[in-house]
XYZ file of C-alpha atoms in Angstrom:
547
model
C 0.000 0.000 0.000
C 1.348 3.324 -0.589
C -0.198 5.521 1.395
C 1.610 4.182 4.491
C 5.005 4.882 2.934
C 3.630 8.509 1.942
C 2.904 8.918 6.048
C 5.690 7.571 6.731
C 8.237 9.954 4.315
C 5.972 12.415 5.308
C 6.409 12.426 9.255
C 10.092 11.202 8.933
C 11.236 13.994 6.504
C 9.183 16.642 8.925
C 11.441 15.258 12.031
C 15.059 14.574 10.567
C 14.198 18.297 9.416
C 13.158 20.078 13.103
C 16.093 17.790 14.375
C 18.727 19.370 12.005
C 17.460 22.976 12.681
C 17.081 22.530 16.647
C 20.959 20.730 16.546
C 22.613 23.199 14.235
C 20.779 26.503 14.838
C 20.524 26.294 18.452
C 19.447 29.532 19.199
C 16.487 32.037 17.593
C 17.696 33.229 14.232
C 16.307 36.274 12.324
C 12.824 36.972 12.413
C 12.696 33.980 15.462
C 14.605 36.825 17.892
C 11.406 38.799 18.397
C 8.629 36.056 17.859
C 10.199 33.963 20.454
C 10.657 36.651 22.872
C 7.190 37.698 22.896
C 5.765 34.214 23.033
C 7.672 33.611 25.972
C 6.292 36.817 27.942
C 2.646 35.576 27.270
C 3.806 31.998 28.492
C 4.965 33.990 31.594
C 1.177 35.891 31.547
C 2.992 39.257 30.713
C 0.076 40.182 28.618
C 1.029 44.126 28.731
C 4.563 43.071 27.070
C 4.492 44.247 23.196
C 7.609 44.028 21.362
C 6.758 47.456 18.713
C 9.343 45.990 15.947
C 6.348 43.207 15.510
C 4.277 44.158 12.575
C 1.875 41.137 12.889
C -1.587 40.557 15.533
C -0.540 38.314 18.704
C -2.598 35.183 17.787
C 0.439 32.995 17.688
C 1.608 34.333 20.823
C -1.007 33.472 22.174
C -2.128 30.149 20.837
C 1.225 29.427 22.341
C 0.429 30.843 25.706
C -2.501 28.591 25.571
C -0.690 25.353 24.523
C 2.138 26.242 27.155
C -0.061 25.970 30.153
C -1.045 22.197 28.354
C 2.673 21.290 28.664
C 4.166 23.499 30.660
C 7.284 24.508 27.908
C 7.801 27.254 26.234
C 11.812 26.728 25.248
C 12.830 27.394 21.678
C 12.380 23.981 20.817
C 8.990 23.472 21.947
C 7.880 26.442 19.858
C 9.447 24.780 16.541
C 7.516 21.764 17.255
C 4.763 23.561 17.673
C 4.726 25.125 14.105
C 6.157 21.712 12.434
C 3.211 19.901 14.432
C 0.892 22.446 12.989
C 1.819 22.012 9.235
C 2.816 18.104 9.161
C -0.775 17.346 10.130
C -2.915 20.692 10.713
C -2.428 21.448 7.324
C -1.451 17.987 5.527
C -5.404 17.195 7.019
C -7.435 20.338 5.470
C -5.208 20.354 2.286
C -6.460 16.595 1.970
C -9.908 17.063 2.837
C -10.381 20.024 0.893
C -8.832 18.274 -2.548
C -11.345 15.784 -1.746
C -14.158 18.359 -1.996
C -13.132 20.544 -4.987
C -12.629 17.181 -6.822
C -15.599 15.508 -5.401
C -17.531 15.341 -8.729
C -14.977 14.420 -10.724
C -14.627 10.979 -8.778
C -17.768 10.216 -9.337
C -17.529 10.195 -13.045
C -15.221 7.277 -12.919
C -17.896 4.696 -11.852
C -18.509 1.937 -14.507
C -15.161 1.900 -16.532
C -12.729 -0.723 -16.078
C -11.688 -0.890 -12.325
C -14.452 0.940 -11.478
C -14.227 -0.870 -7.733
C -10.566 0.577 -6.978
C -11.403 4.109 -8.646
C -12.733 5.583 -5.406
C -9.402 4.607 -3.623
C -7.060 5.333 -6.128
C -8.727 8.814 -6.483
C -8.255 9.161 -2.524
C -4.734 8.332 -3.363
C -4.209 11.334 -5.628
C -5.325 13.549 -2.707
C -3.097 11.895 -0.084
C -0.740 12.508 -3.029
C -1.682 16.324 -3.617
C -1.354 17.173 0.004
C 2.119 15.061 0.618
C 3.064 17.762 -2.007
C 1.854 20.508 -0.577
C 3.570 19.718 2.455
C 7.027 19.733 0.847
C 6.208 23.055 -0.805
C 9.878 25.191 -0.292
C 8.996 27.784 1.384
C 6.202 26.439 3.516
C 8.276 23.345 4.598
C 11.385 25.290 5.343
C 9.620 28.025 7.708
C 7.605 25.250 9.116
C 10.477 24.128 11.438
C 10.770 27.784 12.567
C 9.004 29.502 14.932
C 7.312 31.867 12.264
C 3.972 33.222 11.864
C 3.284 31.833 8.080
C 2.935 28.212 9.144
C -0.588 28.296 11.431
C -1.706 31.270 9.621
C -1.902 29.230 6.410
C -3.435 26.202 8.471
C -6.452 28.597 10.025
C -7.147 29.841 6.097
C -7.295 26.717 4.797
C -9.664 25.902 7.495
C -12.053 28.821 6.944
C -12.057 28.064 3.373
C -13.070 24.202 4.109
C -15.836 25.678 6.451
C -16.983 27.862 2.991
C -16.586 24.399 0.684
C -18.574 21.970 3.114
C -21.156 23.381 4.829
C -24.410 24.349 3.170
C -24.291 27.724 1.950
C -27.772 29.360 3.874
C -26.977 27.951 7.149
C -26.432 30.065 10.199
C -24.032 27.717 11.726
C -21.499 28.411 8.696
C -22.178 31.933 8.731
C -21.235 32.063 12.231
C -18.187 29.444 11.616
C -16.858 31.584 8.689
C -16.647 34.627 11.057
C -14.735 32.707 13.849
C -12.602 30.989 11.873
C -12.196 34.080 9.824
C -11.336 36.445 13.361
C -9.059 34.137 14.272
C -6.972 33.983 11.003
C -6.628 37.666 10.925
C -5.135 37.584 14.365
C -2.355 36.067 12.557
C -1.747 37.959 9.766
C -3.610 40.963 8.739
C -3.523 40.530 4.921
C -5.411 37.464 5.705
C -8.606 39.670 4.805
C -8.521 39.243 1.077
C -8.535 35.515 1.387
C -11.547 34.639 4.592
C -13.191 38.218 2.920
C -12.707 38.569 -0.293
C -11.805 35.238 -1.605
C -14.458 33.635 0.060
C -16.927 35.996 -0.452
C -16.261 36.580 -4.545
C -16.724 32.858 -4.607
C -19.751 32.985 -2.316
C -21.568 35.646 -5.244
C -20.536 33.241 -8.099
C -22.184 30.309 -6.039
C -25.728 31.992 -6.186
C -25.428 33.218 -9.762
C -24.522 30.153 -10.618
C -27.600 28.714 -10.814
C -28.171 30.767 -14.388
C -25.558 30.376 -15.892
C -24.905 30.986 -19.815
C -22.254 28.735 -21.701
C -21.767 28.426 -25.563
C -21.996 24.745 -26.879
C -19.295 23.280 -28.740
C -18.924 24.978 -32.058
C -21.633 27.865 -30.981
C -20.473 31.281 -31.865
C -19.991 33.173 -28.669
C -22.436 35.908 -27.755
C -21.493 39.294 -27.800
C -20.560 41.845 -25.201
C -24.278 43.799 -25.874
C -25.845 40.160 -26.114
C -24.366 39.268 -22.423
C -25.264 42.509 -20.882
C -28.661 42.377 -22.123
C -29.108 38.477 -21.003
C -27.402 39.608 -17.445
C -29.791 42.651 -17.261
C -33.034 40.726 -17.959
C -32.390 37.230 -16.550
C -29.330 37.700 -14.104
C -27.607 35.521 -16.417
C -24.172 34.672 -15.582
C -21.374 34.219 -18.473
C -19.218 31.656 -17.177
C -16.698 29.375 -19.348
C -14.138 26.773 -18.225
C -11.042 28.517 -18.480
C -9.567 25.997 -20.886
C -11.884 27.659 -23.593
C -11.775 30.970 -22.541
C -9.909 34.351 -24.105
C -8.866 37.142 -23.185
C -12.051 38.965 -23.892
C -14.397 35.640 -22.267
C -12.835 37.166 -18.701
C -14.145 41.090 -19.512
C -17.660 39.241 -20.575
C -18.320 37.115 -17.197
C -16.354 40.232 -15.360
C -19.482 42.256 -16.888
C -21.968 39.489 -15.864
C -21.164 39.093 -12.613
C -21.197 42.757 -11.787
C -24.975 43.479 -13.634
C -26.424 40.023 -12.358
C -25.542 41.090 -9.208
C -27.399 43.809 -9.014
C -30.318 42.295 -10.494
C -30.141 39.654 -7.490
C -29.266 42.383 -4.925
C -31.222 40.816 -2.734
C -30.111 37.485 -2.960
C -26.565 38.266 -3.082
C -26.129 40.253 -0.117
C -27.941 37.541 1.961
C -24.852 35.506 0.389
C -21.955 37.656 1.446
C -23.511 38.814 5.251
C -20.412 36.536 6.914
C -18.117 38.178 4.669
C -19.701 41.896 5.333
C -19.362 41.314 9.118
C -15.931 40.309 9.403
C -15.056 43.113 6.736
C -16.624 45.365 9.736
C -14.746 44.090 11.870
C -11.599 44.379 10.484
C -12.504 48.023 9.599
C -13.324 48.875 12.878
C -9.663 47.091 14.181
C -8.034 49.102 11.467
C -9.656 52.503 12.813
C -9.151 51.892 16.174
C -5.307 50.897 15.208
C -4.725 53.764 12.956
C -4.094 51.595 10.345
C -2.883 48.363 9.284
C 0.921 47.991 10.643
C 1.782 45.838 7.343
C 0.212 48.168 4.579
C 2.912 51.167 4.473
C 2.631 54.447 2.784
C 4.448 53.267 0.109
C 1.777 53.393 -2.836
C 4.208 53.271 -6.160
C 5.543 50.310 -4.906
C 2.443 48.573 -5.241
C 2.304 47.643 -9.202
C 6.284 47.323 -9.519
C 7.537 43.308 -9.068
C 4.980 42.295 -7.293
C 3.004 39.867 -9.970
C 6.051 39.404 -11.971
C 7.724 37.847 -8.718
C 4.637 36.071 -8.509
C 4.620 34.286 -11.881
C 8.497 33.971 -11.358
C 7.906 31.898 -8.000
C 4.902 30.077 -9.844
C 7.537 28.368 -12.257
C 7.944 25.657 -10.202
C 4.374 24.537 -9.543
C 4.338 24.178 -13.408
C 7.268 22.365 -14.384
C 6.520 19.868 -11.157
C 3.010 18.930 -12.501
C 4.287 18.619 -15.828
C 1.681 19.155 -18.313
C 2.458 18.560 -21.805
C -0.254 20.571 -22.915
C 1.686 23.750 -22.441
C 4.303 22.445 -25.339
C 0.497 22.576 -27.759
C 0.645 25.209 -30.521
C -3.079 25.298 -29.974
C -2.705 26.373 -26.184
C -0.844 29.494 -27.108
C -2.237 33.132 -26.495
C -3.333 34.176 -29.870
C -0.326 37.110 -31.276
C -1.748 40.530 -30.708
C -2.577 39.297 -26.723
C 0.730 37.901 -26.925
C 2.594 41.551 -27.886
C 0.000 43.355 -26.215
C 0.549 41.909 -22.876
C 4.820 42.066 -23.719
C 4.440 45.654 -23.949
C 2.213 46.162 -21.002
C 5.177 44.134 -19.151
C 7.805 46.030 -20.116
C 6.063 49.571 -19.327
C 5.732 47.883 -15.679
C 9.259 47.264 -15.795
C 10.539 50.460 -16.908
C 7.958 52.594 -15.082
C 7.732 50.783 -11.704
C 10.999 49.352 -10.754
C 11.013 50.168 -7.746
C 13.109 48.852 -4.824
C 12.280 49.327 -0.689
C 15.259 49.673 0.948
C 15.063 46.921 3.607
C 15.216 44.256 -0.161
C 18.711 45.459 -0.296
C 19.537 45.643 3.225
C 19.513 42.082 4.076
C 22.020 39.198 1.975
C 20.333 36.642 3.769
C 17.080 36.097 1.780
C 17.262 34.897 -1.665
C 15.157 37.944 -3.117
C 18.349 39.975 -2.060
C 19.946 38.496 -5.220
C 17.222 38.480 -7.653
C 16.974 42.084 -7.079
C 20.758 42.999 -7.294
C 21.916 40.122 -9.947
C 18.408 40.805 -12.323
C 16.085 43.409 -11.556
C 18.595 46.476 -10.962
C 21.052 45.352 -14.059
C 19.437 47.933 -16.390
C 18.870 46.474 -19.797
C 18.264 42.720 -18.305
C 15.461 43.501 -16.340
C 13.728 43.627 -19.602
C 15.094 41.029 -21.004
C 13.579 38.953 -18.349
C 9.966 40.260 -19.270
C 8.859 36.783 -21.505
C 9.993 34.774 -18.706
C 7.345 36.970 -16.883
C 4.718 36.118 -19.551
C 5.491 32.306 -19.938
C 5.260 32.021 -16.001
C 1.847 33.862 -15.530
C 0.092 31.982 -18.867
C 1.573 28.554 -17.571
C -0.144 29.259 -14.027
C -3.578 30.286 -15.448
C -3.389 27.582 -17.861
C -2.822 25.108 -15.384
C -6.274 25.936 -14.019
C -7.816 24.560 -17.510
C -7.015 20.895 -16.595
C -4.860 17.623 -17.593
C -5.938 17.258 -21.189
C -2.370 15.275 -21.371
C -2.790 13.353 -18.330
C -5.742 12.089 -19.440
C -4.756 11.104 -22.656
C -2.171 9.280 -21.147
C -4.453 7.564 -18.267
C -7.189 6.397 -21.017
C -3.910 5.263 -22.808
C -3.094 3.266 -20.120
C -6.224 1.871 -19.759
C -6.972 1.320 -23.377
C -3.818 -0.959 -23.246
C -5.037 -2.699 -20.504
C -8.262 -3.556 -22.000
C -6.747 -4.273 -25.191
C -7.604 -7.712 -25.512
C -10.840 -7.643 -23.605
C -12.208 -4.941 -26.466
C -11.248 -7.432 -28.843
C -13.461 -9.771 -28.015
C -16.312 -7.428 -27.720
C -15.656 -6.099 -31.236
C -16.335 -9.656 -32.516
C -20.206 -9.553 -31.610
C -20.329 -5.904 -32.963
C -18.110 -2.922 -34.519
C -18.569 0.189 -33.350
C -19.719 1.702 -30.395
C -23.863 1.794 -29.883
C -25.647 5.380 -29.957
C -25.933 4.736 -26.524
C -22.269 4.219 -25.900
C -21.441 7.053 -27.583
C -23.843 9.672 -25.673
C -22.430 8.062 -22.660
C -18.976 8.596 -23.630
C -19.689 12.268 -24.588
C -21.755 13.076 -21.288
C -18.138 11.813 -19.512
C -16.295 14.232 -21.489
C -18.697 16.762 -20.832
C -18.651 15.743 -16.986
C -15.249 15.945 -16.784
C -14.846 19.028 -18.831
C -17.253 20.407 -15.972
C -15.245 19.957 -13.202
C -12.488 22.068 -14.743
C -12.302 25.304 -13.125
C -14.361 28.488 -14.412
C -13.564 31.221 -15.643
C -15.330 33.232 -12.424
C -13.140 31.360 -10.646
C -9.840 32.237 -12.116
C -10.771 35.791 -11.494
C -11.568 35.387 -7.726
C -8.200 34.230 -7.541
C -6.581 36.430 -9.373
C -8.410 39.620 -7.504
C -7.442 37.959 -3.974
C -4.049 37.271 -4.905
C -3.132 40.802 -6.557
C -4.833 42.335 -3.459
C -2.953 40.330 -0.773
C 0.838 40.608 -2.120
C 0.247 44.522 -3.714
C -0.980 45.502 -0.398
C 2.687 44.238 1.377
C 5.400 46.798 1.383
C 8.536 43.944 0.742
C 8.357 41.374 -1.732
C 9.178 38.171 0.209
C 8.189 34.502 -0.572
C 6.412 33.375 2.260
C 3.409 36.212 0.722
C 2.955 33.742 -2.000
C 1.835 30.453 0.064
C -1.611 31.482 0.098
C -1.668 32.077 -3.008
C -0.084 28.940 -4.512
C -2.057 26.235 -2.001
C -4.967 27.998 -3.154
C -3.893 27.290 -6.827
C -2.743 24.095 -6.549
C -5.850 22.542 -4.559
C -7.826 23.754 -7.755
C -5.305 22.539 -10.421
C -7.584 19.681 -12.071
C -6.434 15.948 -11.764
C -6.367 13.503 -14.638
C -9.770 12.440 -15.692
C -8.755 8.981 -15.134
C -6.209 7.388 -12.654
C -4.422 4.165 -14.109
C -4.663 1.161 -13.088
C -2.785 -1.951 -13.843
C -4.061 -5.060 -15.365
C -2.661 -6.638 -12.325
C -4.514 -4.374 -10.205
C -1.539 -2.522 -8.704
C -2.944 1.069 -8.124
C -0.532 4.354 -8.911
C -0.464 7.829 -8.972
C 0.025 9.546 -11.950
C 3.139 10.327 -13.081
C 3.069 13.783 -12.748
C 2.492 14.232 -9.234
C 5.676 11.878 -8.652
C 7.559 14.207 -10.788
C 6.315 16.966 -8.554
C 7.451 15.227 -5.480
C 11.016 14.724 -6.445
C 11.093 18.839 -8.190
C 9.946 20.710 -4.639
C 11.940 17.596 -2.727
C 15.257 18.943 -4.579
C 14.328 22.075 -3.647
C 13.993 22.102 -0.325
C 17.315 19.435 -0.328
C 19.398 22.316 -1.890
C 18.042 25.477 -0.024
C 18.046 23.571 3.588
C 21.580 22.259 2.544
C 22.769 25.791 2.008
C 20.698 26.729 5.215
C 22.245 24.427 7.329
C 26.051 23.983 6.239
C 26.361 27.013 4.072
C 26.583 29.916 6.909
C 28.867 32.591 6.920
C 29.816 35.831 9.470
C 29.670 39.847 8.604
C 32.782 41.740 9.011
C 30.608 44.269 11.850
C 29.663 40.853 13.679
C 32.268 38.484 13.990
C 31.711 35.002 15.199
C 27.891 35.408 15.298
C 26.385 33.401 12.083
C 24.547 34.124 9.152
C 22.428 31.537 7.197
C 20.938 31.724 3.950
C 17.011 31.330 3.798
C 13.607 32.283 1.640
């Protein structure tokens, strides 16, 4: 079976990892310094103690307080585990659960061809699979043997937007659950807003327009921007394609929809989004009180500058390790004038809003350090950088469109398998029956369905754009939101193999994942660990590379 040996390099990886750290950096490094010191003065019940260099809410501090009085520690150690404990099975848990609902349908479809009996488990493989991967992701799986803020702030998201996924969407008790769960996130990290807010609550408006929804048949010409208004206008029709069929202009169409069938359904609507309204109160009302929120500087021009460039840049990998072969499809390529259009928008960006806050360039430690001073501030190659740019962010939202390769190669598989089987059967008839055939195309269609929307893609896109513009520095750890969030909704093959002997597998892809983020995290915790050096001003105290 494999999902024991997935728990077990799971768990084993997570402690030969906190072990390392807690042997070789013995003592709080970095960021650790003032998170540790204030944990410990809550442990202690020194509520009135406030560090001011801390820039995020006390929740961790005092989640820890709480747990402390459980075990009575509060050493450096103990807060490491803590934050490992947190993300080897908080979040391994929730990132599993929720695959299982986003993908829910898609299982389903599988019933009645070939193996149908070990389809349901070898689907719950692929999520055991999903989340394994999750878990290794760089930058959450090196901070998670830290004692950082990113780790349970990610795990109390996740957990919110589970809440939003399972529970029926008119009941009181997940109204009342999204606000808690929602409250307690923020006390984490502030920029949490944009994904228990508005995240959850863009998806919560597409939910109940979804019911009338408008989608062009295969080979139907696509209505026209007057032609969707109108439909939106009279019948709160909502123009939603699965992003695998949609251009440029499909997004400004259901962008248009959503905005006019929403005020058709007013009513309807704002009954959807009251969680969402409340807890946007309530962080207003904190931010008043506050005079502000402490991670959302005055530093406006900064906001366009790197920020989604980094973004696709940091994407790269989540592409290359699912390996879709679709990309390499002349079809699958932006059409030319979108293609020079968007290369000239990216180089204005570049030239207009390069932009650098001094604390980037103040610190060698963190790998963004070099991709600023080797790249970005190297005049002329900071453009020539920009179709990198383009290739990353198109690979990311195509992604989002689904496995057409993978499940090629799965019916492939299973074609093979059956090989001798559909021999026989052609003997007593050629051809499939009418019957066969409608069946076969209402899979397709089923499976085409469960393919993410186009509504969906721009949720995303909105909350993600919002939560990194919004952060003065341009760090890593602001992008694991963002990419969990992606890669729970990246589609899985239609169709998971299985071998004529009955042996069940992943697909190949999502081994080929594993072993891209594992050499990632071998290289940059290598480097972390054995690769430290000293400053000149500080002499004999260490320095250690990290994200």
């Amino acid at each position: 079976m494999i999902w024991p040996f997935l728990a077990g390099l799971l768990m084993s990886t997570a402690g030969l990892w906190l072990h390392q750290v807690n042997a070789i950096v013995s003592r709080p490094y970095l960021d650790e310094v003032f998170h540790v010191k204030q944990a410990q003065a809550y442990c202690n019940h020194q509520w009135r103690v406030w560090d001011p260099k801390l820039t995020t809410p006390p929740g961790l501090y005092i989640a820890t307080a709480l747990l402390s009085g459980l075990f009575g520690r509060c050493d450096l150690d103990f807060l490491r585990l803590l934050n490992l404990t947190v993300h080897a099975v908080g979040t391994f848990l929730v990132t599993r659960r929720i695959y299982n609902v986003i993908h829910k349908p898609l299982q389903s479809d599988t019933r009645g061809h070939g193996a149908s009996a070990s389809k349901p488990w070898s689907e719950k493989l692929v999520a055991e699979h999903v989340a394994l991967n999750i878990f290794l992701f760089p930058v959450l799986f090196f901070l998670s043997a830290l004692y950082y803020t990113d780790v349970i702030s990610t795990f109390f998201v996740l957990l919110a937007y589970d809440v939003f996924l399972e529970l029926p969407q008119t009941s009181w008790q997940r109204d009342a659950a999204i606000v808690i769960l929602g409250l307690i996130s923020l006390s984490f990290r502030q920029t949490n807003i944009f994904w228990v807010c508005v995240f959850q609550g863009g998806l919560a408006v597409i939910r109940t327009l979804e019911t009338n929804t408008s989608r062009p048949e295969s080979g139907e010409h696509r209505p026209t921007f007057p032609t969707i208004m109108r439909r939106a206008w009279k019948h709160a029709q909502l123009y939603d394609l699965p992003a695998e069929d949609a251009y440029v202009e499909d997004y400004l169409k259901s962008t248009a929809s959503v905005l006019i069938a929403s005020l058709v359904r007013f009513k309807t609507v704002s009954r959807a989004i009251v969680p969402y309204v409340v807890l946007l109160s309530l962080f207003g009302g904190f931010v008043m009180w506050n005079g502000g929120v402490v991670l959302v500087y005055t530093l406006v021009p900064t906001w366009i500058r790197e920020r989604i460039i980094i973004k696709s840049s940091s994407d790269l990998n989540s592409d290359l390790n699912t390996r879709s072969v679709t990309f390499l499809r002349p079809s699958s390529f932006p059409r030319n004038h979108i293609i020079i259009a968007a290369l000239g928008l990216t180089l204005t960006i570049i030239h207009l809003n390069t932009i650098v806050h001094p604390f980037t360039l103040a610190d060698n430690r963190h790998y963004v350090f070099y991709v600023f001073r080797w790249v970005l501030l190297r005049g002329p190659l900071r453009y020539l950088v920009a179709p990198i740019y383009l290739v990353c962010a198109w690979a990311v939202l195509s992604k989002l469109g689904g496995h057409d390769s993978d499940a090629d190669t799965a019916e492939g598989v299973h074609d093979r398998s059956n090989q001798d089987s559909g021999r026989s059967k052609r003997s007593k008839g050629r051809g499939k029956s009418p019957a066969a055939t409608k069946a076969s195309k209402s899979n397709t269609s089923k499976n085409h369905n469960n393919n993410n929307k186009v509504t969906f893609v721009l949720v995303w896109l909105v909350s993600t754009s919002l939560s990194v513009m919004t952060a003065p520095l341009v760090e890593p750890r602001y992008f694991i939101i963002p990419w969990v969030v992606w890669r729970l909704h990246v589609p899985p093959a239609p169709t998971i193999a299985s071998t004529p002997s009955g042996r069940l597998f992943s697909p190949s892809s999502l081994w080929f994942e594993t072993l891209w983020l594992a050499t990632i995290n071998l290289v940059t915790v290598y480097i972390f660990l054995y690769k430290d050096f000293s400053w000149p001003q500080e002499p004999g105290l260490r320095q250690r590379f990290m994200w």
